[in-house]
Coordinates of C-alpha atoms in Angstrom, one line a residue:
M1 CA -34.7 92.7 -89.9
P2 CA -37.9 92.3 -91.9
L3 CA -40.2 89.4 -91.0
Q4 CA -39.9 87.9 -94.5
D5 CA -36.2 87.6 -94.1
L6 CA -36.6 85.2 -91.1
T7 CA -36.6 81.5 -91.5
P8 CA -39.9 79.6 -91.3
E9 CA -38.9 78.2 -87.9
L10 CA -38.3 81.6 -86.4
R11 CA -41.4 83.0 -87.9
T12 CA -43.4 80.2 -86.3
R13 CA -41.8 80.7 -82.8
L14 CA -42.5 84.5 -83.1
R15 CA -46.2 83.9 -83.9
H16 CA -46.4 81.7 -80.7
V17 CA -44.8 84.4 -78.6
E18 CA -47.2 87.1 -80.0
R19 CA -50.2 84.9 -79.4
T20 CA -49.1 84.3 -75.7
V21 CA -48.5 88.0 -75.1
G22 CA -51.9 88.8 -76.6
W23 CA -53.6 86.3 -74.3
F24 CA -51.7 87.7 -71.3
V25 CA -52.6 91.3 -72.2
M26 CA -56.3 90.3 -72.7
L27 CA -56.3 88.5 -69.3
A28 CA -54.8 91.5 -67.6
A29 CA -57.4 93.8 -69.2
I30 CA -60.2 91.4 -68.1
I31 CA -58.8 91.3 -64.5
L32 CA -58.5 95.1 -64.5
A33 CA -62.0 95.6 -65.7
V34 CA -63.4 93.1 -63.2
G35 CA -61.5 94.8 -60.4
F36 CA -62.6 98.3 -61.4
G37 CA -66.2 97.0 -61.7
Y38 CA -66.0 95.5 -58.2
Y39 CA -64.5 98.8 -56.9
L40 CA -67.4 100.7 -58.4
Y41 CA -69.9 98.3 -56.9
A42 CA -68.4 98.4 -53.5
T43 CA -68.2 102.2 -53.6
A44 CA -71.8 102.4 -54.8
Q45 CA -72.9 100.0 -52.1
A46 CA -71.0 101.9 -49.4
R47 CA -72.4 105.2 -50.5
G48 CA -75.8 103.9 -51.2
W49 CA -76.0 104.6 -54.9
F50 CA -78.4 101.8 -55.5
V51 CA -80.7 102.3 -52.5
T52 CA -83.5 104.8 -51.9
K53 CA -82.4 107.9 -50.0
L54 CA -84.5 110.7 -48.4
N55 CA -83.6 114.3 -48.0
Y56 CA -83.1 115.7 -44.5
A57 CA -81.9 119.0 -43.3
T58 CA -80.8 120.8 -40.1
S59 CA -79.6 124.3 -39.1
L60 CA -76.5 125.4 -37.4
D61 CA -74.8 128.7 -36.5
T62 CA -71.9 128.0 -38.8
A63 CA -70.7 125.4 -41.3
E64 CA -67.1 125.6 -40.3
G65 CA -65.4 122.2 -40.4
L66 CA -68.2 120.6 -42.5
H67 CA -67.8 119.6 -46.2
L68 CA -69.8 118.1 -48.9
G69 CA -69.7 114.3 -48.8
D70 CA -68.9 114.1 -45.0
P71 CA -70.7 111.1 -43.5
I72 CA -73.8 111.4 -41.3
T73 CA -73.8 108.9 -38.4
L74 CA -76.6 107.3 -36.5
M75 CA -76.0 105.1 -33.5
G76 CA -72.3 105.2 -34.2
F77 CA -72.2 104.1 -37.9
P78 CA -72.6 106.1 -41.2
V79 CA -76.1 106.2 -42.7
G80 CA -75.8 109.1 -45.1
E81 CA -73.7 112.0 -46.3
I82 CA -73.9 115.8 -46.5
T83 CA -75.3 117.0 -49.9
G84 CA -75.4 120.7 -49.5
V85 CA -74.8 123.8 -47.3
E86 CA -76.8 127.0 -47.8
A87 CA -76.7 130.3 -45.9
N88 CA -79.9 131.4 -44.2
D89 CA -81.6 134.8 -44.3
P90 CA -80.0 137.2 -41.8
S91 CA -83.3 137.4 -39.9
K92 CA -83.3 133.7 -39.2
T93 CA -82.2 132.2 -35.8
Y94 CA -79.5 130.0 -37.3
G95 CA -76.8 131.0 -39.8
V96 CA -76.8 128.0 -42.2
T97 CA -78.9 125.1 -43.3
I98 CA -77.1 121.7 -43.8
F99 CA -78.8 119.3 -46.3
F100 CA -78.0 115.6 -46.1
Q101 CA -79.4 112.3 -47.3
I102 CA -80.3 109.2 -45.2
R103 CA -80.5 105.8 -47.0
T104 CA -83.0 103.1 -46.4
P105 CA -83.9 101.7 -43.9
Y106 CA -82.3 104.1 -41.4
W107 CA -85.0 106.8 -41.7
G108 CA -87.2 104.4 -39.6
Y109 CA -85.0 105.4 -36.6
I110 CA -85.6 109.1 -37.1
W111 CA -88.8 110.2 -35.3
Y112 CA -90.4 113.5 -34.5
D113 CA -88.3 114.0 -31.4
S114 CA -85.0 113.1 -33.1
K115 CA -82.2 115.8 -33.1
V116 CA -78.9 116.4 -34.9
R117 CA -75.9 116.7 -32.6
E118 CA -72.7 118.4 -33.8
D119 CA -69.4 116.8 -32.7
S120 CA -65.8 118.0 -33.2
D121 CA -62.3 116.9 -32.5
F122 CA -59.0 118.6 -31.4
L123 CA -58.1 119.4 -35.0
G124 CA -61.4 121.3 -35.7
H125 CA -63.0 118.6 -37.8
R126 CA -66.7 118.6 -37.3
S127 CA -69.3 115.9 -37.9
L128 CA -73.1 115.5 -37.6
E129 CA -74.9 112.7 -35.8
V130 CA -78.6 112.1 -35.9
L131 CA -80.0 110.9 -32.5
K132 CA -82.4 108.0 -32.5
G133 CA -86.0 108.9 -31.7
V134 CA -87.8 107.5 -28.6
N135 CA -91.2 109.2 -28.7
G136 CA -93.7 110.4 -31.3
E137 CA -94.1 109.3 -34.9
A138 CA -91.6 108.2 -37.5
S139 CA -90.3 110.7 -40.0
A140 CA -90.9 108.2 -42.8
F141 CA -92.2 104.6 -43.3
T142 CA -93.4 102.2 -46.0
N143 CA -97.1 101.4 -45.8
E144 CA -98.8 98.1 -46.5
F145 CA -99.0 99.0 -50.2
G146 CA -95.3 99.5 -50.5
K147 CA -95.4 103.3 -50.8
L148 CA -92.8 105.4 -49.0
L149 CA -94.5 108.1 -46.9
V150 CA -92.8 111.0 -45.3
L151 CA -94.0 113.3 -42.5
D152 CA -94.7 116.9 -43.5
H153 CA -92.7 118.5 -40.9
R154 CA -93.8 122.1 -41.7
L155 CA -97.5 121.1 -41.3
A156 CA -96.7 119.3 -38.1
H157 CA -94.8 122.3 -36.8
E158 CA -97.7 124.7 -37.6
E159 CA -100.1 122.5 -35.7
Y160 CA -97.7 122.3 -32.8
N161 CA -97.5 126.1 -32.6
K162 CA -101.3 126.3 -32.6
L163 CA -101.6 123.7 -29.8
L164 CA -98.9 125.4 -27.8
A165 CA -100.6 128.8 -28.1
G166 CA -104.0 127.3 -27.1
L167 CA -102.5 125.6 -24.0
K168 CA -100.8 128.8 -22.9
E169 CA -104.1 130.7 -23.0
L170 CA -105.8 128.3 -20.7
P171 CA -106.1 129.8 -17.1
A172 CA -105.3 126.4 -15.6
N173 CA -101.9 126.4 -17.3
K174 CA -100.8 129.9 -16.3
A175 CA -98.7 128.5 -13.4
M176 CA -97.3 125.6 -15.4
A177 CA -93.7 125.5 -16.5
E178 CA -92.9 126.2 -20.2
E179 CA -91.4 122.7 -20.6
S180 CA -94.5 121.0 -19.2
I181 CA -96.8 123.0 -21.6
S182 CA -94.5 122.1 -24.6
N183 CA -94.6 118.4 -23.6
E184 CA -98.4 118.5 -23.5
A185 CA -98.6 120.2 -26.9
T186 CA -96.2 117.5 -28.4
S187 CA -98.3 114.7 -26.9
Q188 CA -101.5 116.1 -28.4
L189 CA -99.8 116.6 -31.8
M190 CA -98.7 113.0 -31.8
K191 CA -102.2 111.8 -31.1
M192 CA -103.4 114.1 -33.9
I193 CA -100.8 112.7 -36.4
K194 CA -101.6 109.1 -35.5
A195 CA -105.4 109.7 -36.0
N196 CA -104.9 111.6 -39.4
R197 CA -101.9 109.9 -41.1
D198 CA -103.3 110.7 -44.6
E199 CA -103.2 114.4 -43.7
F200 CA -99.8 114.6 -42.2
Y201 CA -97.9 112.1 -44.4
T202 CA -97.2 112.5 -48.1
N203 CA -95.8 110.3 -50.8
A204 CA -92.0 110.8 -50.7
V205 CA -91.4 110.0 -54.4
H206 CA -94.2 112.3 -55.6
A207 CA -93.1 115.1 -53.3
G208 CA -89.5 114.9 -54.5
Y209 CA -88.0 113.7 -51.2
T210 CA -85.9 111.1 -53.1
S211 CA -84.5 113.5 -55.7
G212 CA -82.2 116.5 -55.5
I213 CA -82.8 119.3 -52.9
N214 CA -85.2 122.0 -54.1
Q215 CA -85.8 124.6 -51.4
K216 CA -88.8 126.1 -53.2
M217 CA -90.5 122.7 -53.1
H218 CA -89.2 122.2 -49.6
N219 CA -88.6 118.5 -50.4
Y220 CA -86.7 117.7 -47.2
Y221 CA -87.5 116.8 -43.6
W222 CA -86.0 119.3 -41.2
I223 CA -84.6 118.0 -37.9
P224 CA -83.9 120.5 -35.0
P225 CA -80.3 120.7 -33.9
L226 CA -78.9 119.9 -30.5
Q227 CA -76.0 122.3 -30.9
E228 CA -73.2 122.3 -28.3
P229 CA -70.0 124.3 -28.4
A230 CA -67.3 122.8 -30.4
L231 CA -64.4 121.2 -28.5
S232 CA -62.0 123.9 -29.7
D233 CA -64.4 126.5 -28.6
R234 CA -64.8 124.9 -25.2
L235 CA -61.0 124.6 -24.9
A236 CA -60.7 128.3 -25.8
S237 CA -63.4 129.2 -23.3
V238 CA -61.5 127.2 -20.6
A239 CA -58.2 128.9 -21.6
T240 CA -59.9 132.3 -21.3
S241 CA -61.3 131.4 -17.9
V242 CA -57.9 130.3 -16.8
Q243 CA -56.4 133.5 -18.1
L244 CA -59.0 135.5 -16.2
A245 CA -58.4 133.5 -13.1
M246 CA -54.6 133.8 -13.2
P247 CA -54.5 137.1 -11.1
A248 CA -56.7 135.5 -8.5
I249 CA -54.5 132.3 -8.6
L250 CA -51.4 134.5 -8.1
G251 CA -53.0 136.3 -5.2
L252 CA -54.0 132.9 -3.8
T253 CA -50.4 131.7 -4.1
N254 CA -49.2 134.9 -2.2
Q255 CA -51.7 134.2 0.5
L256 CA -50.5 130.6 0.7
S257 CA -46.9 131.8 1.0
A258 CA -47.9 134.1 3.9
I259 CA -49.9 131.2 5.5
L260 CA -46.8 128.9 5.2
S261 CA -44.6 131.6 6.7
N262 CA -47.1 132.0 9.7
A263 CA -47.1 128.2 9.9
N264 CA -43.3 128.1 10.2
V265 CA -43.5 130.7 13.0
A266 CA -46.2 128.7 14.7
V267 CA -44.1 125.5 14.4
S268 CA -41.1 127.2 16.0
Q269 CA -43.3 128.4 18.9
L270 CA -44.7 124.9 19.2
Q271 CA -41.3 123.5 19.4
G272 CA -40.5 125.9 22.3
T273 CA -43.7 124.9 24.0
L274 CA -42.8 121.2 23.6
S275 CA -39.4 121.8 25.2
E276 CA -41.1 123.5 28.2
L277 CA -43.5 120.5 28.4
N278 CA -40.6 118.1 28.4
G279 CA -39.1 120.0 31.4
T280 CA -42.4 120.0 33.2
L281 CA -42.8 116.2 32.6
A282 CA -39.3 115.7 34.0
Q283 CA -40.3 117.6 37.2
T284 CA -43.5 115.6 37.6
R285 CA -41.9 112.2 37.1
P286 CA -41.2 111.7 40.8
T287 CA -44.8 112.5 41.6
L288 CA -46.0 110.0 39.0
T289 CA -43.6 107.4 40.5
N290 CA -45.2 107.9 44.0
L291 CA -48.6 107.7 42.5
T292 CA -47.6 104.4 40.9
L293 CA -46.5 103.0 44.2
I294 CA -49.7 104.1 45.9
T295 CA -51.8 102.5 43.2
D296 CA -49.7 99.3 43.5
N297 CA -50.5 99.3 47.2
L298 CA -54.2 99.8 46.5
R299 CA -54.1 96.8 44.2
N300 CA -52.4 94.7 47.0
P301 CA -54.9 93.4 49.6
N302 CA -52.4 93.8 52.4
G303 CA -51.9 97.5 51.7
S304 CA -55.2 98.4 50.2
L305 CA -57.3 101.4 51.2
G306 CA -59.6 99.2 53.3
T307 CA -56.8 98.0 55.5
W308 CA -55.6 101.6 55.9
L309 CA -59.1 102.7 57.1
I310 CA -59.8 99.6 59.3
P311 CA -56.7 98.3 61.2
T312 CA -56.2 94.6 61.8
N313 CA -57.3 94.5 65.5
L314 CA -60.4 96.5 64.7
A315 CA -61.2 94.2 61.8
A316 CA -61.0 91.2 64.2
Q317 CA -63.3 92.8 66.7
L318 CA -65.7 93.7 63.9
N319 CA -65.6 90.1 62.7
E320 CA -66.4 88.8 66.3
T321 CA -69.3 91.4 66.7
L322 CA -70.7 90.4 63.3
Q323 CA -70.4 86.7 64.2
S324 CA -72.3 87.3 67.6
A325 CA -74.9 89.3 65.7
R326 CA -75.2 86.5 63.3
D327 CA -75.7 83.9 66.1
T328 CA -78.3 86.2 67.9
L329 CA -80.2 86.6 64.7
G330 CA -80.1 82.8 64.3
S331 CA -81.5 82.3 67.8
A332 CA -84.1 84.9 67.2
R333 CA -85.1 83.3 64.0
G334 CA -85.4 79.9 65.8
T335 CA -87.5 81.5 68.6
L336 CA -89.7 83.2 66.1
D337 CA -90.1 79.9 64.3
S338 CA -91.0 78.0 67.5
T339 CA -93.3 80.9 68.6
D340 CA -94.9 80.8 65.3
T341 CA -95.4 77.1 65.7
N342 CA -96.8 77.4 69.2
L343 CA -99.1 80.2 68.2
T344 CA -100.3 78.1 65.3
K345 CA -101.0 75.2 67.8
V346 CA -102.7 77.5 70.3
A347 CA -104.9 79.0 67.6
T348 CA -105.8 75.5 66.4
D349 CA -106.7 74.4 70.0
L350 CA -108.7 77.6 70.6
D351 CA -110.5 76.9 67.3
L352 CA -111.4 73.4 68.6
T353 CA -112.5 74.8 72.0
L354 CA -114.7 77.4 70.2
Q355 CA -116.1 74.6 68.1
H356 CA -116.9 72.5 71.2
L357 CA -118.4 75.6 72.9
S358 CA -120.5 76.3 69.8
D359 CA -121.7 72.7 69.9
L360 CA -122.5 72.9 73.6
T361 CA -124.4 76.1 73.2
S362 CA -126.2 74.7 70.2
N363 CA -127.2 71.6 72.2
L364 CA -128.3 73.8 75.1
A365 CA -130.3 75.9 72.8
W366 CA -131.8 72.8 71.3
Q367 CA -132.6 71.4 74.8
V368 CA -134.2 74.7 75.8
S369 CA -136.3 74.8 72.6
V370 CA -137.4 71.2 73.1
N371 CA -138.1 71.4 77.0
T372 CA -140.0 74.6 77.6
N373 CA -140.2 73.9 81.4
L374 CA -136.5 73.4 81.8
V375 CA -135.8 77.1 82.8
S376 CA -138.6 77.0 85.4
E377 CA -137.3 73.7 86.8
I378 CA -133.7 75.1 87.0
S379 CA -135.1 78.2 88.8
Q380 CA -136.9 76.1 91.3
T381 CA -133.8 73.9 91.8
I382 CA -131.8 77.1 92.6
V383 CA -134.4 78.3 95.1
H384 CA -134.5 74.9 96.9
T385 CA -130.6 74.9 96.9
D386 CA -130.7 78.4 98.5
D387 CA -133.2 77.2 101.2
L388 CA -130.9 74.2 101.9
V389 CA -127.9 76.4 102.3
Q390 CA -129.8 78.7 104.7
G391 CA -130.9 75.8 106.7
L392 CA -127.4 74.5 107.0
K393 CA -126.2 77.9 108.2
R394 CA -128.7 77.7 111.1
E395 CA -127.3 74.4 112.2
W396 CA -125.0 74.8 115.1
F397 CA -122.3 72.5 114.0
L398 CA -122.0 74.2 110.6
R399 CA -122.2 77.8 111.6
G400 CA -118.5 78.1 111.9
A401 CA -118.1 77.3 108.3
F402 CA -120.3 80.1 107.2
K403 CA -118.9 82.9 109.5
K404 CA -117.4 85.9 107.8
K405 CA -114.0 87.1 108.8
K406 CA -113.9 90.5 110.5
S407 CA -111.9 93.0 108.4
E408 CA -109.2 94.9 110.1
V409 CA -110.3 98.4 110.9
K410 CA -107.5 100.9 110.2
A411 CA -107.0 103.9 112.5
P412 CA -107.9 107.2 110.9
T413 CA -105.0 109.4 110.1
H414 CA -104.9 113.0 110.9

């Protein structure tokens, strides 16, 4: 029905409905545009579209399992993505070069000693992880003037090769290990870079490190790989090893089967030996019983071994003898004690007598020394006494007292 055929009231209602639908469609379009804009912003922020990114590269034997846009991880979270894969010259050590970008500020964790590790899962998907540096100098940094500087890895590697060759030519380093010489060369290179930053670092923006990859310009920082066999390769290697070892395993199982058979025979023989031992034990049980009785008697004082060796009457006599000996020893000890006491007393008295004698002789010596005529007077006294005795012998009433008895003369024997 044409619009002009409608009544004015219907035309008014229709205009209100059209206006409402128009507002609804406009609101839906605005919401859709805002949502799409937020999606673009979130995606750009997640992928680092609005931040500065530096070009990096590494080399691998193969790019199997790696694709453009795959994330690059650092310390467990994504910091960039793969931007290109190029095949190397056949004369090169590695087969391919993987180019990727690292967004700010994560290049500050990548130093001269950083490496790229390759990981894989059971399904063959591979990923790259940049290992955080611990020694050396940073691959890129922002100076005090706000300029982004990046390390010229090619120049640093050339200086490293020169230092390494010079250290190897030194006679003192002939006996050193290759790793020790390499560490010394790296240490000297880091000191050289720190002392000459202007020579080894270049402006990243001017050198094109923040733009697309250009191999002729070499506008990327190369990181050496820490390549390990993929998990699938390792599983295949394990399977191959198991397959090669299967004949030996089968031979081992055959040997185990033979050993078990021999063990069964040995067990049967052992059972027979145990049966013979049981019979022997049954025969020796009476002997063990008698030994038990003997040991019980030995533990009993009335039937112990001492009573068997020394009878009761002999034990009583020995007790009496020992008692008598004990008494004798007591008496002897008492006698010795008394003798010791008497000897001590006699020695004490003798000591006193000797002291008196010493005093007497000392007095006598003193008298002699004082009276010089004492000896002559004593001599005269002795002479007069002898004369007196001789005179008394001549008196008749005293002669009998001085007569000598005649000794009996014995008859000579022939």
